[in-house]
């Protein structure tokens, strides 16, 4: 591996803190609630690392930067954090933003453990510097496609906004469903108002509508329009990207928030470690933690293990990805090279399709697992 030069602050031996740069969407148009959960997991794990003696006696410090779902802002933050001497980068929820951060980290020779972003092509070329905890989009969305087929849906409409992430999701669904008798009908949300979506669904005889759009808008308005159209009483609304995971969804939509299946990256039952972390996260967030909070915790657990073993040397950290073996909240974390994936990948975290229970909107039902 060719090691780019590090700034003088990159490796400290004076007993000062070991710094991790954290990229998190904390303001709009970023998905703020996801960012808050991600940060809660990161912060909890840092606190526990420091309570346990830190990194060989040195405290672990989180240096947080708000990406606000802006790729350029994220790339600039990577430059700043590299100059500040962080040992590694962690975090990010939005795939397009994580891709910009990963490209910059690769250029600078800064290890980046991506917590939540799922886009398969996180970097244009294979890189040794980036690893990822979240499952690749092609893996999770194929499981979602299996769920659609098993539920009897073969005419599936997708309400889509322009984005590399949404386009990738639509392509995965189309490529997987077409050989199995499924049809994907794309509705361009640049041209359609939420109410016009209903007419398209009727005209195309769709039995399912997938929301490949931003949160809260236009997703919330689309759901309200479809739920109020008597012609569409039998249609299933789905949200593979996970919009219904967070409490804001239930607050904005009330009863309409339920029975909308989405992808969640949790096992059917948590290990003792996962259960302990869930309790601590619930206390920190004052609500049930999403899978994104667990991703944040696991990110720091992995980086702390690597830093204890190899010190705050960036090249040694990046070289250690294939030797990671860490107990995470959702299983044993190990990284490998996966076909079609350009970064070191945990293959795979547990994947579920769940929805909010109409009888109890604060409770989730597991509909399918893969």
mmCIF file of C-alpha atoms in Angstrom:
data_model
loop_
_atom_site.group_PDB
_atom_site.id
_atom_site.type_symbol
_atom_site.label_atom_id
_atom_site.label_comp_id
_atom_site.label_asym_id
_atom_site.label_seq_id
_atom_site.Cartn_x
_atom_site.Cartn_y
_atom_site.Cartn_z
ATOM 1 C CA UNK A 1 0.000 0.000 0.000
ATOM 2 C CA UNK A 2 1.305 3.430 -0.934
ATOM 3 C CA UNK A 3 1.115 5.690 2.097
ATOM 4 C CA UNK A 4 0.500 9.385 1.428
ATOM 5 C CA UNK A 5 2.368 11.722 3.761
ATOM 6 C CA UNK A 6 0.545 12.446 7.015
ATOM 7 C CA UNK A 7 0.443 15.876 8.630
ATOM 8 C CA UNK A 8 2.671 16.237 11.686
ATOM 9 C CA UNK A 9 -0.284 15.931 14.050
ATOM 10 C CA UNK A 10 -1.348 12.544 12.694
ATOM 11 C CA UNK A 11 0.526 10.434 15.247
ATOM 12 C CA UNK A 12 0.985 11.740 18.765
ATOM 13 C CA UNK A 13 3.048 10.097 21.451
ATOM 14 C CA UNK A 14 2.727 12.751 24.163
ATOM 15 C CA UNK A 15 -0.179 11.189 26.027
ATOM 16 C CA UNK A 16 -2.783 13.442 24.396
ATOM 17 C CA UNK A 17 -6.081 12.072 23.127
ATOM 18 C CA UNK A 18 -6.492 9.754 20.157
ATOM 19 C CA UNK A 19 -8.942 11.499 17.859
ATOM 20 C CA UNK A 20 -11.596 10.012 15.580
ATOM 21 C CA UNK A 21 -13.354 12.284 13.109
ATOM 22 C CA UNK A 22 -17.108 11.716 13.000
ATOM 23 C CA UNK A 23 -19.209 12.669 9.953
ATOM 24 C CA UNK A 24 -22.893 12.985 10.877
ATOM 25 C CA UNK A 25 -25.950 14.681 9.301
ATOM 26 C CA UNK A 26 -27.238 16.947 12.070
ATOM 27 C CA UNK A 27 -29.065 19.683 10.126
ATOM 28 C CA UNK A 28 -31.475 19.766 7.182
ATOM 29 C CA UNK A 29 -31.603 18.715 4.442
ATOM 30 C CA UNK A 30 -29.812 15.854 6.169
ATOM 31 C CA UNK A 31 -31.875 13.148 7.824
ATOM 32 C CA UNK A 32 -31.419 14.718 11.257
ATOM 33 C CA UNK A 33 -32.994 11.990 13.364
ATOM 34 C CA UNK A 34 -30.757 9.378 11.744
ATOM 35 C CA UNK A 35 -27.776 11.616 12.474
ATOM 36 C CA UNK A 36 -28.775 11.967 16.111
ATOM 37 C CA UNK A 37 -29.065 8.198 16.519
ATOM 38 C CA UNK A 38 -25.748 7.618 14.759
ATOM 39 C CA UNK A 39 -24.030 10.177 16.994
ATOM 40 C CA UNK A 40 -25.591 8.693 20.129
ATOM 41 C CA UNK A 41 -24.081 5.307 19.275
ATOM 42 C CA UNK A 42 -20.678 6.802 18.509
ATOM 43 C CA UNK A 43 -20.649 8.833 21.731
ATOM 44 C CA UNK A 44 -21.792 5.954 23.933
ATOM 45 C CA UNK A 45 -19.029 3.702 22.633
ATOM 46 C CA UNK A 46 -16.393 6.429 23.110
ATOM 47 C CA UNK A 47 -17.524 6.911 26.697
ATOM 48 C CA UNK A 48 -17.292 3.174 27.371
ATOM 49 C CA UNK A 49 -13.842 2.962 25.762
ATOM 50 C CA UNK A 50 -12.620 5.779 27.999
ATOM 51 C CA UNK A 51 -14.238 4.259 31.098
ATOM 52 C CA UNK A 52 -12.228 1.138 30.277
ATOM 53 C CA UNK A 53 -8.874 2.913 30.107
ATOM 54 C CA UNK A 54 -8.991 4.493 26.669
ATOM 55 C CA UNK A 55 -6.516 3.563 23.939
ATOM 56 C CA UNK A 56 -3.521 2.206 25.853
ATOM 57 C CA UNK A 57 -4.021 4.872 28.510
ATOM 58 C CA UNK A 58 -4.872 7.701 26.127
ATOM 59 C CA UNK A 59 -8.422 9.038 25.990
ATOM 60 C CA UNK A 60 -10.418 8.547 22.817
ATOM 61 C CA UNK A 61 -11.884 11.808 21.494
ATOM 62 C CA UNK A 62 -14.654 12.243 18.945
ATOM 63 C CA UNK A 63 -14.316 15.286 16.669
ATOM 64 C CA UNK A 64 -17.787 15.744 15.157
ATOM 65 C CA UNK A 65 -18.597 17.515 11.896
ATOM 66 C CA UNK A 66 -22.118 18.042 10.552
ATOM 67 C CA UNK A 67 -22.380 17.052 6.886
ATOM 68 C CA UNK A 68 -26.000 18.256 6.455
ATOM 69 C CA UNK A 69 -26.302 15.681 3.618
ATOM 70 C CA UNK A 70 -23.949 17.818 1.494
ATOM 71 C CA UNK A 71 -21.178 15.908 -0.342
ATOM 72 C CA UNK A 72 -18.987 18.995 -0.782
ATOM 73 C CA UNK A 73 -19.320 19.874 2.879
ATOM 74 C CA UNK A 74 -18.360 16.327 3.799
ATOM 75 C CA UNK A 75 -15.266 16.376 1.570
ATOM 76 C CA UNK A 76 -14.181 19.680 3.145
ATOM 77 C CA UNK A 77 -14.714 18.184 6.601
ATOM 78 C CA UNK A 78 -12.465 15.246 5.692
ATOM 79 C CA UNK A 79 -9.717 17.697 4.698
ATOM 80 C CA UNK A 80 -10.130 19.592 7.971
ATOM 81 C CA UNK A 81 -10.168 16.463 10.121
ATOM 82 C CA UNK A 82 -7.109 15.063 8.365
ATOM 83 C CA UNK A 83 -5.262 18.312 9.115
ATOM 84 C CA UNK A 84 -6.386 18.154 12.762
ATOM 85 C CA UNK A 85 -4.633 14.810 13.035
ATOM 86 C CA UNK A 86 -7.479 12.346 13.490
ATOM 87 C CA UNK A 87 -6.393 8.721 13.437
ATOM 88 C CA UNK A 88 -9.451 7.655 11.443
ATOM 89 C CA UNK A 89 -12.877 8.720 10.210
ATOM 90 C CA UNK A 90 -16.204 7.243 11.294
ATOM 91 C CA UNK A 91 -19.864 7.631 10.527
ATOM 92 C CA UNK A 92 -22.060 9.104 7.802
ATOM 93 C CA UNK A 93 -25.568 7.988 6.990
ATOM 94 C CA UNK A 94 -26.297 9.312 3.486
ATOM 95 C CA UNK A 95 -24.772 7.192 0.731
ATOM 96 C CA UNK A 96 -23.995 10.012 -1.700
ATOM 97 C CA UNK A 97 -22.300 11.988 1.090
ATOM 98 C CA UNK A 98 -20.345 8.959 2.288
ATOM 99 C CA UNK A 99 -19.149 8.404 -1.269
ATOM 100 C CA UNK A 100 -17.667 11.924 -1.379
ATOM 101 C CA UNK A 101 -16.048 11.407 2.032
ATOM 102 C CA UNK A 102 -14.658 8.010 1.028
ATOM 103 C CA UNK A 103 -13.117 9.408 -2.153
ATOM 104 C CA UNK A 104 -11.403 12.169 -0.204
ATOM 105 C CA UNK A 105 -10.239 9.798 2.554
ATOM 106 C CA UNK A 106 -8.793 7.469 -0.081
ATOM 107 C CA UNK A 107 -6.895 10.354 -1.686
ATOM 108 C CA UNK A 108 -5.507 11.547 1.663
ATOM 109 C CA UNK A 109 -4.670 8.100 3.036
ATOM 110 C CA UNK A 110 -7.056 8.443 5.974
ATOM 111 C CA UNK A 111 -8.808 5.286 7.245
ATOM 112 C CA UNK A 112 -12.609 5.600 7.079
ATOM 113 C CA UNK A 113 -14.993 3.136 8.707
ATOM 114 C CA UNK A 114 -18.376 3.960 7.187
ATOM 115 C CA UNK A 115 -21.201 3.234 9.602
ATOM 116 C CA UNK A 116 -24.455 3.397 7.666
ATOM 117 C CA UNK A 117 -24.194 4.193 3.946
ATOM 118 C CA UNK A 118 -25.067 1.280 1.657
ATOM 119 C CA UNK A 119 -24.297 2.364 -1.936
ATOM 120 C CA UNK A 120 -22.356 -0.518 -3.544
ATOM 121 C CA UNK A 121 -19.867 1.761 -5.308
ATOM 122 C CA UNK A 122 -18.767 3.704 -2.244
ATOM 123 C CA UNK A 123 -15.551 4.454 -4.144
ATOM 124 C CA UNK A 124 -14.942 4.430 -7.898
ATOM 125 C CA UNK A 125 -11.913 2.130 -7.588
ATOM 126 C CA UNK A 126 -11.046 -0.540 -5.004
ATOM 127 C CA UNK A 127 -9.420 1.015 -1.943
ATOM 128 C CA UNK A 128 -7.568 -0.257 1.097
ATOM 129 C CA UNK A 129 -8.474 2.801 3.175
ATOM 130 C CA UNK A 130 -12.244 2.368 3.524
ATOM 131 C CA UNK A 131 -14.277 -0.301 5.322
ATOM 132 C CA UNK A 132 -18.025 -0.509 5.894
ATOM 133 C CA UNK A 133 -20.405 -1.967 8.471
ATOM 134 C CA UNK A 134 -23.755 -1.509 6.696
ATOM 135 C CA UNK A 135 -24.733 -4.136 4.124
ATOM 136 C CA UNK A 136 -24.355 -3.158 0.476
ATOM 137 C CA UNK A 137 -27.526 -1.879 -1.162
ATOM 138 C CA UNK A 138 -27.577 -4.768 -3.642
ATOM 139 C CA UNK A 139 -27.636 -7.260 -0.754
ATOM 140 C CA UNK A 140 -30.351 -5.611 1.337
ATOM 141 C CA UNK A 141 -32.598 -4.540 -1.522
ATOM 142 C CA UNK A 142 -32.569 -8.025 -3.083
ATOM 143 C CA UNK A 143 -33.840 -9.341 0.243
ATOM 144 C CA UNK A 144 -36.548 -6.679 0.065
ATOM 145 C CA UNK A 145 -37.380 -7.792 -3.485
ATOM 146 C CA UNK A 146 -37.718 -11.383 -2.231
ATOM 147 C CA UNK A 147 -40.174 -10.102 0.366
ATOM 148 C CA UNK A 148 -42.241 -8.359 -2.330
ATOM 149 C CA UNK A 149 -42.446 -11.535 -4.411
ATOM 150 C CA UNK A 150 -43.319 -13.692 -1.404
ATOM 151 C CA UNK A 151 -46.122 -11.233 -0.560
ATOM 152 C CA UNK A 152 -47.551 -11.651 -4.063
ATOM 153 C CA UNK A 153 -46.459 -8.351 -5.611
ATOM 154 C CA UNK A 154 -45.359 -8.445 -9.243
ATOM 155 C CA UNK A 155 -46.434 -4.972 -10.488
ATOM 156 C CA UNK A 156 -44.389 -2.593 -8.405
ATOM 157 C CA UNK A 157 -44.305 1.173 -8.843
ATOM 158 C CA UNK A 158 -41.408 3.237 -7.513
ATOM 159 C CA UNK A 159 -41.896 6.927 -6.786
ATOM 160 C CA UNK A 160 -38.352 8.156 -7.384
ATOM 161 C CA UNK A 161 -36.362 11.365 -7.092
ATOM 162 C CA UNK A 162 -33.117 11.905 -9.035
ATOM 163 C CA UNK A 163 -30.164 10.603 -7.057
ATOM 164 C CA UNK A 164 -27.392 8.072 -7.539
ATOM 165 C CA UNK A 165 -28.759 6.211 -4.510
ATOM 166 C CA UNK A 166 -32.388 6.041 -5.691
ATOM 167 C CA UNK A 167 -31.358 5.176 -9.253
ATOM 168 C CA UNK A 168 -29.165 2.382 -7.939
ATOM 169 C CA UNK A 169 -32.033 1.044 -5.815
ATOM 170 C CA UNK A 170 -34.472 1.070 -8.741
ATOM 171 C CA UNK A 171 -31.933 -0.758 -10.928
ATOM 172 C CA UNK A 172 -31.330 -3.441 -8.274
ATOM 173 C CA UNK A 173 -35.064 -4.047 -7.935
ATOM 174 C CA UNK A 174 -35.634 -4.148 -11.703
ATOM 175 C CA UNK A 175 -32.704 -6.499 -12.361
ATOM 176 C CA UNK A 176 -33.779 -8.862 -9.590
ATOM 177 C CA UNK A 177 -37.535 -8.848 -10.206
ATOM 178 C CA UNK A 178 -37.638 -8.983 -14.029
ATOM 179 C CA UNK A 179 -36.338 -12.591 -14.385
ATOM 180 C CA UNK A 180 -38.822 -13.621 -11.679
ATOM 181 C CA UNK A 181 -41.886 -12.199 -13.396
ATOM 182 C CA UNK A 182 -41.910 -8.819 -11.687
ATOM 183 C CA UNK A 183 -42.382 -5.431 -13.337
ATOM 184 C CA UNK A 184 -41.000 -2.141 -11.989
ATOM 185 C CA UNK A 185 -42.857 1.005 -13.060
ATOM 186 C CA UNK A 186 -40.885 4.202 -12.415
ATOM 187 C CA UNK A 187 -42.759 7.390 -11.475
ATOM 188 C CA UNK A 188 -40.640 10.523 -11.834
ATOM 189 C CA UNK A 189 -41.369 12.702 -8.806
ATOM 190 C CA UNK A 190 -39.882 15.726 -10.551
ATOM 191 C CA UNK A 191 -42.908 15.657 -12.844
ATOM 192 C CA UNK A 192 -45.673 14.362 -10.550
ATOM 193 C CA UNK A 193 -47.430 15.924 -7.583
ATOM 194 C CA UNK A 194 -48.197 13.480 -4.741
ATOM 195 C CA UNK A 195 -51.882 13.456 -5.715
ATOM 196 C CA UNK A 196 -51.019 12.640 -9.348
ATOM 197 C CA UNK A 197 -49.157 9.560 -8.145
ATOM 198 C CA UNK A 198 -52.513 7.971 -7.294
ATOM 199 C CA UNK A 199 -53.773 8.183 -10.881
ATOM 200 C CA UNK A 200 -50.527 6.619 -12.137
ATOM 201 C CA UNK A 201 -50.867 3.729 -9.697
ATOM 202 C CA UNK A 202 -54.428 3.041 -10.850
ATOM 203 C CA UNK A 203 -53.567 3.327 -14.543
ATOM 204 C CA UNK A 204 -50.590 0.961 -14.175
ATOM 205 C CA UNK A 205 -52.491 -1.558 -11.996
ATOM 206 C CA UNK A 206 -49.679 -1.480 -9.450
ATOM 207 C CA UNK A 207 -50.125 -3.542 -6.290
ATOM 208 C CA UNK A 208 -47.194 -1.961 -4.436
ATOM 209 C CA UNK A 209 -45.672 1.515 -4.302
ATOM 210 C CA UNK A 210 -42.101 1.989 -3.073
ATOM 211 C CA UNK A 211 -40.935 5.365 -1.769
ATOM 212 C CA UNK A 212 -37.568 6.161 -3.315
ATOM 213 C CA UNK A 213 -37.773 9.767 -2.171
ATOM 214 C CA UNK A 214 -36.583 12.082 0.582
ATOM 215 C CA UNK A 215 -37.861 12.307 4.135
ATOM 216 C CA UNK A 216 -40.013 13.941 5.382
ATOM 217 C CA UNK A 217 -40.975 15.352 1.989
ATOM 218 C CA UNK A 218 -42.189 14.264 -0.434
ATOM 219 C CA UNK A 219 -42.523 10.877 1.296
ATOM 220 C CA UNK A 220 -45.080 12.019 3.887
ATOM 221 C CA UNK A 221 -47.290 13.773 1.317
ATOM 222 C CA UNK A 222 -47.242 10.733 -0.988
ATOM 223 C CA UNK A 223 -48.320 8.422 1.830
ATOM 224 C CA UNK A 224 -51.174 10.747 2.825
ATOM 225 C CA UNK A 225 -52.414 11.002 -0.766
ATOM 226 C CA UNK A 226 -52.348 7.260 -1.387
ATOM 227 C CA UNK A 227 -53.940 6.376 1.950
ATOM 228 C CA UNK A 228 -56.843 8.752 1.258
ATOM 229 C CA UNK A 229 -57.582 7.411 -2.231
ATOM 230 C CA UNK A 230 -60.302 4.775 -2.014
ATOM 231 C CA UNK A 231 -59.192 3.279 -5.337
ATOM 232 C CA UNK A 232 -55.915 2.283 -3.672
ATOM 233 C CA UNK A 233 -57.260 0.719 -0.485
ATOM 234 C CA UNK A 234 -55.469 -2.566 -1.241
ATOM 235 C CA UNK A 235 -52.094 -1.194 -2.375
ATOM 236 C CA UNK A 236 -49.021 -1.814 -0.252
ATOM 237 C CA UNK A 237 -46.719 1.145 0.392
ATOM 238 C CA UNK A 238 -43.079 0.229 1.055
ATOM 239 C CA UNK A 239 -39.947 2.169 1.989
ATOM 240 C CA UNK A 240 -36.834 0.030 1.574
ATOM 241 C CA UNK A 241 -34.529 2.906 2.592
ATOM 242 C CA UNK A 242 -36.012 2.925 6.102
ATOM 243 C CA UNK A 243 -37.990 6.157 6.420
ATOM 244 C CA UNK A 244 -40.490 4.605 8.915
ATOM 245 C CA UNK A 245 -37.701 3.563 11.298
ATOM 246 C CA UNK A 246 -37.659 6.856 13.175
ATOM 247 C CA UNK A 247 -40.169 8.344 15.587
ATOM 248 C CA UNK A 248 -40.642 11.464 13.450
ATOM 249 C CA UNK A 249 -42.332 9.297 10.813
ATOM 250 C CA UNK A 250 -44.998 8.150 13.284
ATOM 251 C CA UNK A 251 -45.420 11.699 14.612
ATOM 252 C CA UNK A 252 -45.994 13.162 11.145
ATOM 253 C CA UNK A 253 -48.250 10.400 9.820
ATOM 254 C CA UNK A 254 -50.061 8.963 12.829
ATOM 255 C CA UNK A 255 -52.100 5.912 11.802
ATOM 256 C CA UNK A 256 -50.867 6.274 8.230
ATOM 257 C CA UNK A 257 -47.317 5.499 9.427
ATOM 258 C CA UNK A 258 -48.051 1.805 9.950
ATOM 259 C CA UNK A 259 -47.877 -1.231 7.629
ATOM 260 C CA UNK A 260 -45.126 0.317 5.467
ATOM 261 C CA UNK A 261 -42.351 -2.313 5.244
ATOM 262 C CA UNK A 262 -38.735 -1.166 5.344
ATOM 263 C CA UNK A 263 -35.239 -2.591 5.747
ATOM 264 C CA UNK A 264 -33.666 -2.787 9.186
ATOM 265 C CA UNK A 265 -30.242 -4.191 10.072
ATOM 266 C CA UNK A 266 -30.852 -5.975 13.360
ATOM 267 C CA UNK A 267 -30.913 -9.639 14.426
ATOM 268 C CA UNK A 268 -34.146 -11.254 15.579
ATOM 269 C CA UNK A 269 -32.832 -11.164 19.142
ATOM 270 C CA UNK A 270 -29.955 -9.140 20.543
ATOM 271 C CA UNK A 271 -26.927 -10.675 22.232
ATOM 272 C CA UNK A 272 -26.182 -9.758 25.882
ATOM 273 C CA UNK A 273 -23.886 -7.001 24.578
ATOM 274 C CA UNK A 274 -26.577 -5.744 22.193
ATOM 275 C CA UNK A 275 -29.199 -5.764 24.948
ATOM 276 C CA UNK A 276 -26.938 -3.816 27.307
ATOM 277 C CA UNK A 277 -26.151 -1.259 24.619
ATOM 278 C CA UNK A 278 -29.835 -0.976 23.703
ATOM 279 C CA UNK A 279 -30.659 -0.039 27.302
ATOM 280 C CA UNK A 280 -27.905 2.586 27.418
ATOM 281 C CA UNK A 281 -28.913 4.025 24.026
ATOM 282 C CA UNK A 282 -32.560 4.213 25.033
ATOM 283 C CA UNK A 283 -31.555 6.231 28.090
ATOM 284 C CA UNK A 284 -29.355 8.540 26.023
ATOM 285 C CA UNK A 285 -31.942 9.091 23.268
ATOM 286 C CA UNK A 286 -35.061 9.052 25.473
ATOM 287 C CA UNK A 287 -36.619 6.738 22.866
ATOM 288 C CA UNK A 288 -36.053 3.314 21.348
ATOM 289 C CA UNK A 289 -32.744 3.252 19.456
ATOM 290 C CA UNK A 290 -32.838 2.570 15.725
ATOM 291 C CA UNK A 291 -30.420 0.192 14.016
ATOM 292 C CA UNK A 292 -28.429 3.310 13.044
ATOM 293 C CA UNK A 293 -27.520 3.891 16.701
ATOM 294 C CA UNK A 294 -26.159 0.334 16.890
ATOM 295 C CA UNK A 295 -24.133 1.002 13.737
ATOM 296 C CA UNK A 296 -22.565 4.003 15.447
ATOM 297 C CA UNK A 297 -21.652 1.994 18.532
ATOM 298 C CA UNK A 298 -20.169 -0.842 16.495
ATOM 299 C CA UNK A 299 -18.075 1.605 14.457
ATOM 300 C CA UNK A 300 -16.225 2.871 17.519
ATOM 301 C CA UNK A 301 -15.940 -0.648 18.958
ATOM 302 C CA UNK A 302 -14.079 -1.732 15.814
ATOM 303 C CA UNK A 303 -11.864 1.357 15.608
ATOM 304 C CA UNK A 304 -10.964 1.173 19.299
ATOM 305 C CA UNK A 305 -9.905 -2.453 18.904
ATOM 306 C CA UNK A 306 -7.766 -1.584 15.885
ATOM 307 C CA UNK A 307 -6.208 1.452 17.576
ATOM 308 C CA UNK A 308 -5.344 -0.537 20.699
ATOM 309 C CA UNK A 309 -3.612 -3.152 18.565
ATOM 310 C CA UNK A 310 -1.855 -0.928 16.048
ATOM 311 C CA UNK A 311 -1.691 2.553 17.560
ATOM 312 C CA UNK A 312 -2.853 5.731 15.854
ATOM 313 C CA UNK A 313 -0.867 5.033 12.684
ATOM 314 C CA UNK A 314 -3.099 5.540 9.681
ATOM 315 C CA UNK A 315 -1.392 3.074 7.371
ATOM 316 C CA UNK A 316 -1.376 0.319 10.018
ATOM 317 C CA UNK A 317 -5.049 0.955 10.742
ATOM 318 C CA UNK A 318 -5.981 0.581 7.070
ATOM 319 C CA UNK A 319 -3.826 -2.523 6.731
ATOM 320 C CA UNK A 320 -5.635 -4.130 9.675
ATOM 321 C CA UNK A 321 -9.149 -4.295 8.146
ATOM 322 C CA UNK A 322 -8.791 -7.940 7.007
ATOM 323 C CA UNK A 323 -7.662 -8.976 10.521
ATOM 324 C CA UNK A 324 -10.563 -7.391 12.438
ATOM 325 C CA UNK A 325 -12.579 -9.773 14.614
ATOM 326 C CA UNK A 326 -14.720 -7.786 17.047
ATOM 327 C CA UNK A 327 -17.896 -8.669 18.904
ATOM 328 C CA UNK A 328 -20.453 -6.073 17.828
ATOM 329 C CA UNK A 329 -23.961 -5.450 19.062
ATOM 330 C CA UNK A 330 -25.393 -7.396 16.104
ATOM 331 C CA UNK A 331 -22.849 -10.158 15.626
ATOM 332 C CA UNK A 332 -19.165 -10.874 15.075
ATOM 333 C CA UNK A 333 -17.685 -8.182 12.839
ATOM 334 C CA UNK A 334 -15.106 -9.225 10.251
ATOM 335 C CA UNK A 335 -14.233 -7.578 6.940
ATOM 336 C CA UNK A 336 -13.639 -9.222 3.574
ATOM 337 C CA UNK A 337 -13.456 -8.408 -0.107
ATOM 338 C CA UNK A 338 -16.892 -8.954 -1.615
ATOM 339 C CA UNK A 339 -17.416 -9.167 -5.411
ATOM 340 C CA UNK A 340 -18.660 -5.873 -6.815
ATOM 341 C CA UNK A 341 -17.896 -3.945 -3.611
ATOM 342 C CA UNK A 342 -14.936 -1.543 -3.709
ATOM 343 C CA UNK A 343 -14.302 -1.318 0.054
ATOM 344 C CA UNK A 344 -13.652 -3.750 2.904
ATOM 345 C CA UNK A 345 -17.121 -5.063 3.738
ATOM 346 C CA UNK A 346 -18.732 -6.734 6.763
ATOM 347 C CA UNK A 347 -20.617 -9.490 4.941
ATOM 348 C CA UNK A 348 -23.217 -9.466 6.278
ATOM 349 C CA UNK A 349 -25.007 -7.844 9.155
ATOM 350 C CA UNK A 350 -28.465 -9.331 9.807
ATOM 351 C CA UNK A 351 -31.176 -7.936 7.503
ATOM 352 C CA UNK A 352 -34.893 -7.745 8.285
ATOM 353 C CA UNK A 353 -37.969 -6.389 6.549
ATOM 354 C CA UNK A 354 -40.181 -4.870 9.244
ATOM 355 C CA UNK A 355 -43.104 -2.475 9.584
ATOM 356 C CA UNK A 356 -44.885 -0.538 12.283
ATOM 357 C CA UNK A 357 -47.731 -2.584 13.802
ATOM 358 C CA UNK A 358 -51.153 -0.993 13.066
ATOM 359 C CA UNK A 359 -52.319 -2.164 16.497
ATOM 360 C CA UNK A 360 -49.325 -0.503 18.207
ATOM 361 C CA UNK A 361 -47.446 1.979 16.003
ATOM 362 C CA UNK A 362 -44.505 2.115 18.429
ATOM 363 C CA UNK A 363 -43.894 -1.620 17.913
ATOM 364 C CA UNK A 364 -42.261 -3.231 14.881
ATOM 365 C CA UNK A 365 -43.292 -6.508 13.234
ATOM 366 C CA UNK A 366 -40.672 -8.685 11.515
ATOM 367 C CA UNK A 367 -42.141 -9.665 8.140
ATOM 368 C CA UNK A 368 -39.119 -11.248 6.433
ATOM 369 C CA UNK A 369 -35.464 -11.941 7.201
ATOM 370 C CA UNK A 370 -32.463 -12.628 5.015
#
